[in-house]
Coordinates of N, CA and C and ligand atoms in Angstrom, one line a residue:
M609 N 24.1 -100.1 -63.5 CA 24.1 -100.2 -65.0 C 25.4 -99.8 -65.6
N610 N 26.0 -100.6 -66.4 CA 27.2 -100.1 -67.0 C 26.9 -99.3 -68.3
R611 N 28.0 -98.8 -68.9 CA 27.8 -97.8 -70.0 C 27.0 -98.4 -71.2
A612 N 27.4 -99.7 -71.5 CA 26.7 -100.3 -72.6 C 25.2 -100.6 -72.3
E613 N 24.9 -100.9 -71.1 CA 23.5 -101.1 -70.7 C 22.7 -99.8 -70.8
K614 N 23.4 -98.7 -70.4 CA 22.8 -97.4 -70.4 C 22.5 -97.0 -71.9
A615 N 23.5 -97.3 -72.7 CA 23.3 -96.9 -74.2 C 22.2 -97.7 -74.8
A616 N 22.1 -99.0 -74.4 CA 21.1 -99.9 -74.9 C 19.7 -99.4 -74.5
L617 N 19.6 -99.0 -73.2 CA 18.3 -98.5 -72.7 C 17.9 -97.2 -73.5
Q618 N 18.9 -96.3 -73.7 CA 18.6 -95.1 -74.4 C 18.1 -95.3 -75.8
L619 N 18.8 -96.3 -76.5 CA 18.4 -96.6 -77.9 C 17.0 -97.3 -77.9
R620 N 16.7 -98.1 -76.9 CA 15.4 -98.7 -76.8 C 14.3 -97.7 -76.6
A621 N 14.6 -96.6 -75.8 CA 13.6 -95.6 -75.6 C 13.3 -94.9 -76.9
V622 N 14.4 -94.7 -77.7 CA 14.2 -94.0 -79.0 C 13.3 -94.9 -79.9
D623 N 13.5 -96.2 -79.8 CA 12.6 -97.1 -80.6 C 11.2 -97.0 -80.2
V624 N 11.0 -96.9 -78.9 CA 9.6 -96.8 -78.4 C 9.0 -95.5 -78.8
L625 N 9.8 -94.4 -78.7 CA 9.2 -93.1 -79.1 C 8.9 -93.1 -80.6
R626 N 9.8 -93.7 -81.4 CA 9.5 -93.8 -82.9 C 8.2 -94.5 -83.1
M627 N 8.0 -95.6 -82.4 CA 6.8 -96.4 -82.6 C 5.5 -95.5 -82.3
L628 N 5.6 -94.8 -81.1 CA 4.5 -93.9 -80.7 C 4.3 -92.8 -81.7
K629 N 5.4 -92.3 -82.3 CA 5.4 -91.2 -83.2 C 4.6 -91.6 -84.5
E630 N 4.7 -92.8 -84.9 CA 4.0 -93.3 -86.1 C 2.6 -92.9 -86.2
T631 N 1.9 -92.8 -85.1 CA 0.5 -92.5 -85.1 C 0.2 -91.2 -84.4
R632 N 1.2 -90.3 -84.1 CA 1.0 -89.1 -83.4 C 1.8 -87.9 -84.0
T633 N 1.3 -86.7 -83.8 CA 2.1 -85.5 -84.1 C 3.1 -85.4 -82.9
Y634 N 4.1 -84.4 -83.1 CA 5.0 -84.2 -81.9 C 4.2 -83.6 -80.7
D635 N 3.2 -82.8 -81.0 CA 2.5 -82.2 -79.9 C 1.7 -83.3 -79.1
E636 N 1.2 -84.2 -79.9 CA 0.4 -85.3 -79.3 C 1.4 -86.2 -78.5
L637 N 2.6 -86.4 -79.1 CA 3.6 -87.3 -78.4 C 4.1 -86.6 -77.1
A638 N 4.1 -85.2 -77.2 CA 4.5 -84.5 -76.0 C 3.5 -84.7 -74.9
E639 N 2.2 -84.7 -75.3 CA 1.1 -84.9 -74.4 C 1.2 -86.3 -73.7
T640 N 1.4 -87.3 -74.6 CA 1.5 -88.7 -74.1 C 2.6 -88.9 -73.2
T641 N 3.8 -88.3 -73.5 CA 5.0 -88.6 -72.7 C 5.3 -87.6 -71.6
G642 N 4.7 -86.4 -71.7 CA 5.0 -85.3 -70.7 C 6.4 -84.7 -71.0
L643 N 7.0 -85.0 -72.2 CA 8.3 -84.4 -72.5 C 8.1 -83.3 -73.6
P644 N 9.0 -82.3 -73.6 CA 8.9 -81.2 -74.6 C 9.0 -81.7 -76.0
A645 N 8.1 -81.2 -76.9 CA 8.0 -81.6 -78.3 C 9.4 -81.4 -79.0
G646 N 10.1 -80.4 -78.6 CA 11.4 -80.1 -79.3 C 12.4 -81.2 -78.9
D647 N 12.4 -81.7 -77.7 CA 13.3 -82.8 -77.3 C 12.9 -84.0 -78.0
L648 N 11.6 -84.3 -78.1 CA 11.1 -85.5 -78.7 C 11.6 -85.5 -80.2
N649 N 11.5 -84.4 -80.8 CA 11.9 -84.3 -82.2 C 13.4 -84.7 -82.4
R650 N 14.2 -84.2 -81.4 CA 15.6 -84.5 -81.5 C 15.9 -86.0 -81.2
Y651 N 15.1 -86.6 -80.3 CA 15.3 -88.0 -80.0 C 14.9 -88.9 -81.2
V652 N 13.7 -88.6 -81.7 CA 13.1 -89.4 -82.8 C 14.0 -89.3 -84.1
N653 N 14.6 -88.1 -84.3 CA 15.4 -88.0 -85.4 C 16.9 -88.5 -85.2
G654 N 17.1 -88.9 -84.0 CA 18.5 -89.5 -83.7 C 19.6 -88.4 -83.4
H655 N 19.2 -87.1 -83.2 CA 20.2 -86.1 -83.0 C 20.8 -86.2 -81.6
V656 N 19.9 -86.5 -80.7 CA 20.2 -86.5 -79.2 C 19.6 -87.8 -78.6
L657 N 20.3 -88.4 -77.6 CA 19.7 -89.5 -76.9 C 19.1 -89.0 -75.6
P658 N 17.9 -89.6 -75.2 CA 17.3 -89.2 -73.9 C 18.3 -89.6 -72.8
G659 N 18.3 -88.9 -71.7 CA 19.1 -89.3 -70.5 C 18.6 -90.6 -70.0
T660 N 19.3 -91.2 -69.1 CA 19.0 -92.5 -68.6 C 17.6 -92.5 -67.9
D661 N 17.4 -91.5 -67.0 CA 16.1 -91.5 -66.3 C 14.9 -91.4 -67.2
R662 N 15.0 -90.5 -68.2 CA 14.0 -90.4 -69.2 C 13.8 -91.7 -69.9
A663 N 14.9 -92.2 -70.3 CA 14.9 -93.4 -71.2 C 14.1 -94.5 -70.4
R664 N 14.5 -94.6 -69.1 CA 13.9 -95.7 -68.3 C 12.4 -95.5 -68.2
E665 N 11.9 -94.2 -68.0 CA 10.5 -93.9 -67.9 C 9.8 -94.3 -69.2
V666 N 10.4 -93.9 -70.3 CA 9.8 -94.2 -71.6 C 9.6 -95.7 -71.8
V667 N 10.7 -96.4 -71.5 CA 10.7 -97.9 -71.7 C 9.7 -98.6 -70.7
E668 N 9.9 -98.3 -69.5 CA 9.1 -99.0 -68.4 C 7.7 -98.6 -68.4
E669 N 7.4 -97.3 -68.4 CA 6.0 -96.9 -68.2 C 5.2 -96.8 -69.5
L670 N 5.7 -95.8 -70.3 CA 5.0 -95.6 -71.6 C 5.1 -96.8 -72.5
G671 N 6.3 -97.4 -72.5 CA 6.5 -98.5 -73.4 C 5.5 -99.6 -73.1
R672 N 5.4 -99.9 -71.9 CA 4.6 -101.0 -71.5 C 3.1 -100.8 -71.8
E673 N 2.6 -99.6 -71.5 CA 1.2 -99.2 -71.8 C 1.0 -99.2 -73.3
A674 N 1.9 -98.6 -74.0 CA 1.7 -98.4 -75.4 C 1.8 -99.8 -76.1
L675 N 2.7 -100.6 -75.7 CA 2.8 -101.9 -76.3 C 1.6 -102.8 -76.0
A676 N 1.1 -102.7 -74.8 CA -0.1 -103.5 -74.4 C -1.3 -103.1 -75.3
K677 N -1.4 -101.8 -75.5 CA -2.5 -101.3 -76.3 C -2.3 -101.8 -77.8
E678 N -1.1 -101.7 -78.3 CA -0.8 -102.1 -79.6 C -1.1 -103.6 -79.8
L679 N -0.7 -104.4 -78.7 CA -1.0 -105.8 -78.7 C -2.5 -106.1 -78.8
D680 N -3.2 -105.4 -77.9 CA -4.7 -105.6 -77.9 C -5.3 -105.3 -79.2
A681 N -4.8 -104.3 -79.9 CA -5.3 -104.0 -81.3 C -5.1 -105.1 -82.3
R682 N -4.0 -105.9 -82.1 CA -3.6 -106.9 -83.0 C -4.3 -108.3 -82.8
I683 N -4.8 -108.5 -81.6 CA -5.3 -109.8 -81.2 C -6.7 -110.0 -81.8
R684 N -6.9 -111.2 -82.4 CA -8.2 -111.5 -82.9 C -8.7 -112.7 -82.1
V685 N -9.9 -112.6 -81.5 CA -10.4 -113.8 -80.8 C -11.7 -114.3 -81.5
D686 N -11.7 -115.6 -81.8 CA -12.8 -116.1 -82.6 C -14.0 -116.4 -81.7
D687 N -15.1 -116.9 -82.3 CA -16.3 -117.1 -81.6 C -16.2 -118.1 -80.4
E688 N -15.2 -119.1 -80.6 CA -15.0 -120.0 -79.5 C -14.0 -119.6 -78.5
G689 N -13.5 -118.4 -78.6 CA -12.5 -117.9 -77.6 C -11.1 -118.2 -78.0
Y690 N -10.8 -118.7 -79.2 CA -9.4 -119.0 -79.5 C -8.8 -117.7 -80.1
V691 N -7.5 -117.6 -79.7 CA -6.8 -116.3 -80.0 C -5.9 -116.5 -81.3
D692 N -6.1 -115.6 -82.2 CA -5.2 -115.5 -83.4 C -4.2 -114.3 -83.1
N693 N -3.0 -114.7 -82.8 CA -2.0 -113.5 -82.6 C -0.9 -113.6 -83.6
S694 N -1.2 -114.1 -84.8 CA -0.1 -114.2 -85.8 C 0.4 -112.8 -86.2
A695 N -0.5 -111.8 -86.1 CA -0.1 -110.4 -86.4 C 1.0 -109.9 -85.4
T696 N 1.1 -110.6 -84.3 CA 2.2 -110.2 -83.3 C 3.4 -111.2 -83.5
V697 N 3.2 -112.5 -83.4 CA 4.3 -113.4 -83.4 C 5.1 -113.4 -84.7
F698 N 4.5 -112.9 -85.8 CA 5.2 -112.9 -87.1 C 6.0 -111.6 -87.2
D699 N 5.8 -110.6 -86.3 CA 6.3 -109.3 -86.4 C 7.5 -109.1 -85.5
Q700 N 8.7 -109.6 -86.0 CA 9.9 -109.5 -85.1 C 10.3 -108.1 -84.7
P701 N 10.2 -107.1 -85.5 CA 10.5 -105.7 -85.0 C 9.6 -105.3 -83.9
F702 N 8.4 -105.7 -83.9 CA 7.5 -105.4 -82.8 C 7.9 -106.1 -81.5
L703 N 8.3 -107.4 -81.7 CA 8.7 -108.2 -80.5 C 10.1 -107.6 -80.0
D704 N 10.9 -107.1 -80.9 CA 12.1 -106.5 -80.4 C 11.9 -105.2 -79.6
L705 N 10.7 -104.6 -79.7 CA 10.3 -103.5 -78.9 C 9.8 -104.0 -77.5
V706 N 9.1 -105.1 -77.6 CA 8.6 -105.7 -76.4 C 9.7 -106.2 -75.4
A707 N 10.7 -106.7 -76.0 CA 11.8 -107.3 -75.1 C 12.3 -106.4 -74.0
P708 N 12.7 -105.2 -74.3 CA 13.3 -104.3 -73.3 C 12.2 -103.9 -72.3
V709 N 10.9 -103.8 -72.7 CA 9.9 -103.5 -71.8 C 9.6 -104.6 -70.8
V710 N 9.7 -105.8 -71.3 CA 9.6 -107.0 -70.5 C 10.8 -107.1 -69.5
A711 N 11.9 -106.9 -70.1 CA 13.2 -107.0 -69.2 C 13.2 -106.0 -68.1
N712 N 12.7 -104.8 -68.5 CA 12.8 -103.7 -67.5 C 11.6 -103.5 -66.7
G713 N 10.4 -103.9 -67.2 CA 9.2 -103.5 -66.5 C 8.6 -104.6 -65.7
F714 N 9.2 -105.8 -65.7 CA 8.8 -106.9 -64.8 C 9.9 -107.2 -63.9
D715 N 9.7 -108.1 -62.9 CA 10.8 -108.3 -61.9 C 11.7 -109.5 -62.2
F716 N 11.9 -109.8 -63.5 CA 12.7 -110.9 -63.8 C 14.2 -110.6 -63.7
D717 N 15.0 -111.5 -63.1 CA 16.4 -111.4 -63.1 C 16.9 -111.8 -64.5
R718 N 18.1 -111.3 -64.8 CA 18.6 -111.6 -66.1 C 18.9 -113.1 -66.2
P719 N 18.3 -113.9 -67.1 CA 18.5 -115.3 -67.1 C 19.8 -115.7 -67.9
D720 N 20.1 -117.0 -67.9 CA 21.1 -117.5 -68.7 C 20.5 -118.1 -70.0
V721 N 19.3 -118.5 -70.0 CA 18.6 -119.1 -71.1 C 17.1 -118.6 -71.1
V722 N 16.6 -118.3 -72.3 CA 15.2 -118.0 -72.5 C 14.6 -119.3 -73.1
L723 N 13.6 -119.8 -72.4 CA 13.1 -121.1 -72.8 C 11.6 -121.0 -73.3
T724 N 11.3 -121.6 -74.4 CA 9.9 -121.6 -74.8 C 9.5 -122.9 -75.5
A725 N 8.3 -123.0 -76.0 CA 7.8 -124.2 -76.7 C 7.5 -123.8 -78.1
A726 N 8.0 -124.7 -79.0 CA 7.7 -124.5 -80.4 C 6.1 -124.6 -80.6
T727 N 5.5 -123.8 -81.4 CA 6.1 -123.0 -82.4 C 6.0 -121.5 -82.1
D728 N 4.9 -121.1 -81.6 CA 4.6 -119.6 -81.6 C 5.4 -118.8 -80.6
G729 N 6.0 -119.5 -79.6 CA 6.7 -118.7 -78.6 C 8.1 -118.3 -79.1
I730 N 8.5 -118.9 -80.3 CA 9.9 -118.8 -80.6 C 10.4 -117.4 -81.0
T731 N 9.6 -116.7 -81.7 CA 10.0 -115.3 -82.1 C 10.1 -114.4 -80.8
L732 N 9.2 -114.5 -79.9 CA 9.3 -113.7 -78.7 C 10.5 -114.1 -77.9
A733 N 10.8 -115.4 -77.7 CA 11.9 -115.9 -77.0 C 13.2 -115.4 -77.6
A734 N 13.2 -115.4 -79.0 CA 14.4 -115.0 -79.7 C 14.7 -113.5 -79.4
S735 N 13.7 -112.7 -79.4 CA 13.8 -111.2 -79.1 C 14.4 -111.0 -77.7
L736 N 13.8 -111.8 -76.7 CA 14.2 -111.6 -75.4 C 15.7 -112.1 -75.2
A737 N 16.0 -113.2 -75.8 CA 17.3 -113.8 -75.7 C 18.3 -112.8 -76.3
S738 N 18.0 -112.2 -77.4 CA 18.9 -111.3 -78.0 C 19.0 -110.0 -77.2
Y739 N 18.0 -109.5 -76.6 CA 18.1 -108.4 -75.7 C 19.0 -108.6 -74.5
Y740 N 18.8 -109.8 -73.9 CA 19.6 -110.1 -72.7 C 21.0 -110.5 -73.1
G741 N 21.2 -110.9 -74.4 CA 22.5 -111.4 -74.8 C 22.7 -112.8 -74.3
V742 N 21.7 -113.7 -74.3 CA 21.8 -115.0 -73.8 C 21.2 -116.0 -74.8
R743 N 21.3 -117.3 -74.5 CA 20.8 -118.3 -75.4 C 19.2 -118.4 -75.4
C744 N 18.7 -118.9 -76.5 CA 17.3 -119.1 -76.7 C 17.1 -120.6 -76.9
A745 N 16.3 -121.3 -76.1 CA 16.1 -122.7 -76.3 C 14.6 -122.9 -76.5
Y746 N 14.2 -123.9 -77.4 CA 12.8 -124.2 -77.5 C 12.6 -125.7 -77.5
A747 N 11.6 -126.1 -76.7 CA 11.2 -127.5 -76.7 C 10.3 -127.8 -77.8
K748 N 10.4 -129.0 -78.4 CA 9.6 -129.3 -79.6 C 8.7 -130.5 -79.2
K749 N 7.7 -130.7 -80.1 CA 6.8 -131.9 -79.8 C 7.3 -133.1 -80.4
R750 N 8.4 -133.1 -81.1 CA 9.1 -134.3 -81.6 C 10.6 -134.2 -81.4
K751 N 11.2 -135.4 -81.4 CA 12.6 -135.5 -81.2 C 13.4 -135.2 -82.5
E752 N 14.4 -134.4 -82.3 CA 15.3 -134.1 -83.5 C 16.2 -135.3 -83.7
T753 N 16.3 -135.7 -84.9 CA 17.0 -137.0 -85.2 C 18.5 -137.1 -84.7
A754 N 19.3 -136.1 -84.9 CA 20.7 -136.2 -84.6 C 21.0 -136.0 -83.1
V755 N 20.0 -135.6 -82.3 CA 20.3 -135.3 -80.9 C 20.2 -136.6 -80.1
E756 N 21.2 -136.9 -79.3 CA 21.2 -138.2 -78.6 C 20.4 -138.2 -77.3
E757 N 20.5 -137.1 -76.5 CA 19.9 -137.0 -75.2 C 18.9 -135.9 -75.1
F758 N 17.7 -136.2 -74.6 CA 16.7 -135.2 -74.4 C 16.2 -135.1 -73.0
I759 N 15.7 -134.0 -72.6 CA 14.9 -133.8 -71.5 C 13.4 -133.9 -72.0
E760 N 12.6 -134.8 -71.4 CA 11.2 -134.9 -71.8 C 10.3 -134.5 -70.7
A761 N 9.2 -133.9 -71.1 CA 8.1 -133.6 -70.2 C 6.8 -134.0 -70.8
R762 N 6.1 -134.8 -70.1 CA 4.8 -135.4 -70.7 C 3.7 -135.1 -69.7
Q763 N 2.5 -134.9 -70.4 CA 1.3 -134.6 -69.6 C 0.1 -135.0 -70.3
R764 N -0.9 -135.6 -69.6 CA -2.2 -135.8 -70.2 C -3.0 -134.6 -70.1
L765 N -3.4 -134.0 -71.2 CA -4.2 -132.8 -71.2 C -5.6 -133.0 -70.8
Q766 N -6.3 -131.9 -70.5 CA -7.7 -131.9 -70.1 C -8.5 -132.7 -71.2
S767 N -8.0 -132.5 -72.5 CA -8.7 -133.1 -73.6 C -8.5 -134.6 -73.7
G768 N -7.6 -135.1 -72.8 CA -7.3 -136.5 -72.9 C -6.1 -136.9 -73.7
I769 N -5.7 -136.0 -74.6 CA -4.6 -136.2 -75.4 C -3.3 -136.1 -74.6
E770 N -2.3 -137.0 -74.9 CA -1.1 -136.9 -74.2 C -0.1 -136.0 -75.0
L771 N 0.5 -135.1 -74.3 CA 1.4 -134.1 -75.0 C 2.8 -134.3 -74.4
T772 N 3.8 -134.4 -75.3 CA 5.2 -134.5 -74.8 C 6.0 -133.4 -75.5
Y773 N 6.9 -132.8 -74.7 CA 7.8 -131.8 -75.3 C 9.2 -132.4 -75.0
Y774 N 10.1 -132.2 -76.0 CA 11.5 -132.6 -75.9 C 12.4 -131.5 -76.1
L775 N 13.4 -131.4 -75.2 CA 14.5 -130.4 -75.3 C 15.8 -131.1 -75.3
P776 N 16.7 -130.8 -76.3 CA 18.1 -131.4 -76.2 C 18.7 -131.2 -74.8
A777 N 19.2 -132.2 -74.2 CA 19.7 -132.1 -72.8 C 20.8 -131.1 -72.7
S778 N 21.5 -130.8 -73.8 CA 22.6 -129.9 -73.7 C 22.2 -128.4 -73.7
A779 N 20.9 -128.2 -73.8 CA 20.4 -126.8 -74.0 C 20.4 -126.0 -72.7
I780 N 20.3 -126.7 -71.6 CA 20.3 -126.0 -70.3 C 21.3 -126.7 -69.3
D781 N 22.2 -126.0 -68.7 CA 23.1 -126.7 -67.7 C 22.5 -126.5 -66.3
P782 N 22.8 -127.5 -65.5 CA 22.4 -127.4 -64.1 C 22.9 -126.1 -63.5
G783 N 22.0 -125.5 -62.7 CA 22.3 -124.3 -62.0 C 22.1 -123.0 -62.8
E784 N 21.8 -123.2 -64.1 CA 21.5 -122.0 -64.9 C 20.1 -121.4 -64.6
S785 N 20.0 -120.2 -64.9 CA 18.7 -119.5 -64.7 C 17.9 -119.4 -66.0
V786 N 16.6 -119.8 -65.9 CA 15.8 -119.9 -67.1 C 14.6 -119.0 -67.0
L787 N 14.4 -118.2 -68.0 CA 13.2 -117.4 -68.1 C 12.2 -118.1 -69.1
V788 N 11.1 -118.6 -68.6 CA 10.1 -119.3 -69.4 C 9.2 -118.4 -70.1
V789 N 9.1 -118.4 -71.4 CA 8.2 -117.4 -72.1 C 7.3 -118.1 -73.1
D790 N 6.2 -117.5 -73.4 CA 5.4 -118.0 -74.5 C 4.5 -116.9 -75.1
D791 N 4.0 -117.0 -76.3 CA 3.2 -116.0 -76.8 C 1.8 -115.9 -76.0
L792 N 1.4 -117.1 -75.6 CA 0.0 -117.2 -75.0 C 0.0 -118.2 -73.9
I793 N -0.7 -117.8 -72.8 CA -0.9 -118.8 -71.7 C -2.4 -118.9 -71.5
R794 N -2.9 -120.1 -71.7 CA -4.3 -120.3 -71.6 C -4.6 -121.2 -70.4
S795 N -4.4 -122.5 -70.6 CA -4.6 -123.5 -69.5 C -3.4 -123.5 -68.6
G796 N -2.2 -123.1 -69.1 CA -1.0 -123.2 -68.4 C -0.3 -124.6 -68.6
E797 N -0.9 -125.5 -69.4 CA -0.3 -126.8 -69.5 C 1.1 -126.7 -70.2
T798 N 1.2 -125.8 -71.2 CA 2.5 -125.7 -71.9 C 3.6 -125.2 -70.9
Q799 N 3.2 -124.1 -70.2 CA 4.1 -123.5 -69.2 C 4.5 -124.5 -68.1
E800 N 3.6 -125.4 -67.7 CA 3.9 -126.4 -66.7 C 4.9 -127.4 -67.3
L801 N 4.7 -127.8 -68.5 CA 5.7 -128.7 -69.1 C 7.1 -128.0 -69.2
L802 N 7.1 -126.7 -69.6 CA 8.4 -126.0 -69.6 C 9.0 -125.9 -68.3
L803 N 8.2 -125.7 -67.2 CA 8.7 -125.6 -65.9 C 9.2 -127.0 -65.4
D804 N 8.6 -128.1 -65.9 CA 9.0 -129.4 -65.6 C 10.4 -129.7 -66.2
I805 N 10.6 -129.2 -67.5 CA 11.9 -129.3 -68.2 C 12.9 -128.6 -67.4
A806 N 12.6 -127.3 -67.0 CA 13.6 -126.6 -66.2 C 14.0 -127.3 -64.9
H807 N 13.0 -127.9 -64.3 CA 13.2 -128.6 -63.0 C 14.1 -129.9 -63.3
T808 N 13.8 -130.6 -64.4 CA 14.6 -131.8 -64.7 C 16.1 -131.4 -65.0
A809 N 16.2 -130.2 -65.6 CA 17.6 -129.7 -66.0 C 18.3 -129.2 -64.8
E810 N 17.6 -129.2 -63.6 CA 18.2 -128.6 -62.4 C 18.5 -127.1 -62.5
A811 N 17.7 -126.4 -63.3 CA 17.9 -125.0 -63.5 C 17.0 -124.2 -62.5
D812 N 17.4 -122.9 -62.3 CA 16.6 -122.0 -61.5 C 15.6 -121.3 -62.5
V813 N 14.4 -120.9 -61.9 CA 13.5 -120.2 -62.8 C 13.5 -118.7 -62.5
A814 N 13.9 -117.9 -63.5 CA 14.0 -116.5 -63.3 C 12.6 -115.8 -63.4
G815 N 11.7 -116.5 -64.1 CA 10.3 -115.9 -64.2 C 9.6 -116.7 -65.3
V816 N 8.3 -116.3 -65.4 CA 7.4 -116.9 -66.4 C 6.7 -115.7 -67.1
F817 N 6.8 -115.6 -68.4 CA 6.2 -114.5 -69.1 C 5.4 -114.9 -70.3
A818 N 4.2 -114.4 -70.5 CA 3.5 -114.6 -71.7 C 3.0 -113.2 -72.3
L819 N 3.0 -113.1 -73.6 CA 2.5 -111.8 -74.1 C 1.0 -111.6 -73.7
I820 N 0.3 -112.7 -73.9 CA -1.2 -112.7 -73.7 C -1.6 -113.8 -72.7
A821 N -2.4 -113.4 -71.7 CA -3.0 -114.4 -70.8 C -4.4 -114.5 -71.2
A822 N -4.9 -115.6 -71.6 CA -6.3 -115.9 -72.0 C -6.9 -116.4 -70.7
G823 N -7.6 -115.5 -69.9 CA -8.1 -116.0 -68.6 C -7.0 -116.0 -67.6
E824 N -7.4 -116.5 -66.4 CA -6.5 -116.4 -65.3 C -5.9 -117.8 -64.9
D825 N -6.6 -118.9 -65.5 CA -6.2 -120.3 -65.2 C -4.7 -120.5 -65.3
G826 N -4.2 -120.1 -66.5 CA -2.8 -120.5 -66.8 C -1.8 -119.8 -65.9
I827 N -2.1 -118.5 -65.6 CA -1.2 -117.8 -64.6 C -1.2 -118.5 -63.3
E828 N -2.4 -118.8 -62.8 CA -2.6 -119.4 -61.5 C -1.9 -120.8 -61.5
R829 N -2.0 -121.5 -62.5 CA -1.4 -122.8 -62.6 C 0.2 -122.7 -62.5
A830 N 0.7 -121.7 -63.3 CA 2.1 -121.5 -63.2 C 2.6 -121.1 -61.8
R831 N 1.7 -120.3 -61.2 CA 2.0 -119.8 -59.8 C 2.2 -120.9 -58.8
E832 N 1.4 -122.0 -59.0 CA 1.5 -123.1 -58.1 C 2.8 -123.8 -58.3
R833 N 3.4 -123.6 -59.4 CA 4.7 -124.4 -59.7 C 6.0 -123.6 -59.4
T834 N 5.9 -122.3 -59.2 CA 7.1 -121.6 -59.0 C 6.8 -120.3 -58.2
D835 N 7.8 -119.9 -57.4 CA 7.8 -118.7 -56.7 C 8.3 -117.5 -57.5
A836 N 8.8 -117.8 -58.6 CA 9.4 -116.7 -59.5 C 8.3 -115.8 -60.0
P837 N 8.7 -114.5 -60.3 CA 7.7 -113.6 -60.9 C 7.0 -114.1 -62.1
I838 N 5.7 -113.9 -62.2 CA 5.0 -114.3 -63.4 C 4.2 -113.1 -64.0
G839 N 4.2 -112.9 -65.3 CA 3.5 -111.8 -65.8 C 3.1 -112.0 -67.2
A840 N 2.1 -111.1 -67.6 CA 1.7 -111.1 -69.0 C 1.5 -109.6 -69.4
L841 N 1.8 -109.3 -70.7 CA 1.7 -107.9 -71.1 C 0.2 -107.5 -71.2
T842 N -0.7 -108.4 -71.6 CA -2.1 -108.1 -71.7 C -2.9 -109.4 -71.4
S843 N -4.2 -109.2 -71.2 CA -5.0 -110.4 -71.0 C -6.3 -110.2 -71.8
V844 N -6.9 -111.4 -72.2 CA -8.2 -111.3 -72.9 C -9.1 -112.3 -72.2
Ligands
PRP462 O1 -1.6 -122.5 -71.8 P1 -1.9 -123.5 -72.9 O2 -3.3 -124.0 -72.8 O3 -0.9 -124.6 -72.9 O4 -1.8 -122.8 -74.3 C1 -0.8 -122.0 -74.7 C2 0.0 -122.7 -75.8 O5 -0.8 -122.9 -77.0 C3 -0.2 -122.4 -78.1 O6 0.6 -123.3 -78.7 P2 0.1 -124.6 -79.5 O7 0.1 -125.8 -78.5 O8 -1.1 -124.3 -80.2 O9 1.3 -124.9 -80.5 P3 1.9 -123.9 -81.6 O10 2.7 -122.9 -80.9 O11 2.8 -124.9 -82.4 O12 0.8 -123.4 -82.4 C4 0.7 -121.2 -77.6 O13 1.7 -120.9 -78.5 C5 1.1 -121.8 -76.3 O14 2.3 -122.5 -76.4

């Protein structure tokens, strides 16, 4: 890890501690983290930065657990099992906290491009791309007028409807590494289309990530398509 990466990790740990502090006293935060309340006070107030080892623990362990809990609290599932996660995908600061936890807590290699599908995956993909310092690309269900060349991926869904996603061909270069992300994975049809796009672009897949896995089908479907690591922050 170079100096800039260390500093980024330390600052992310402070972000996670600040989020946890919102609903806790310093004594409670000390209990949650196992760190002395005095140190926590200095971190949260920005007087001192946690060391790299502490920062990593906070981001990878506590951060992941705390964010998964926060995510669970925000998800609404209706009577038919459909998930409303607008409280999450509209909250860019929250997703900015998720990004380092995903980048450090799962086995994804740093990608060249973070790829998602419009619409709801975009804010998560943007946070991750910004964290890694790489491009964010999103496939759309319609062709953008001024773009000449597209990569297309088409599939007949279980419902019988045909779904096509289009990505400008210039968005991914052959040999680049792509992290495929989305807010939700349910049937895995969308992830499969995104993996098809990555394949057509002759890109490598760094991993597949969803904030929420609704059931196991989607994860299993993605697993059939790639050997890359696959993960979700929480499942319903
Ligand atoms: O695993 P799957 O069964 O493919 O479901 C997951 C997809 O469904 C939702 O998108 P949707 O198609 O509703 O489009 P939207 O993001 O524009 O709402 C969600 O954002 C995922 O992309």
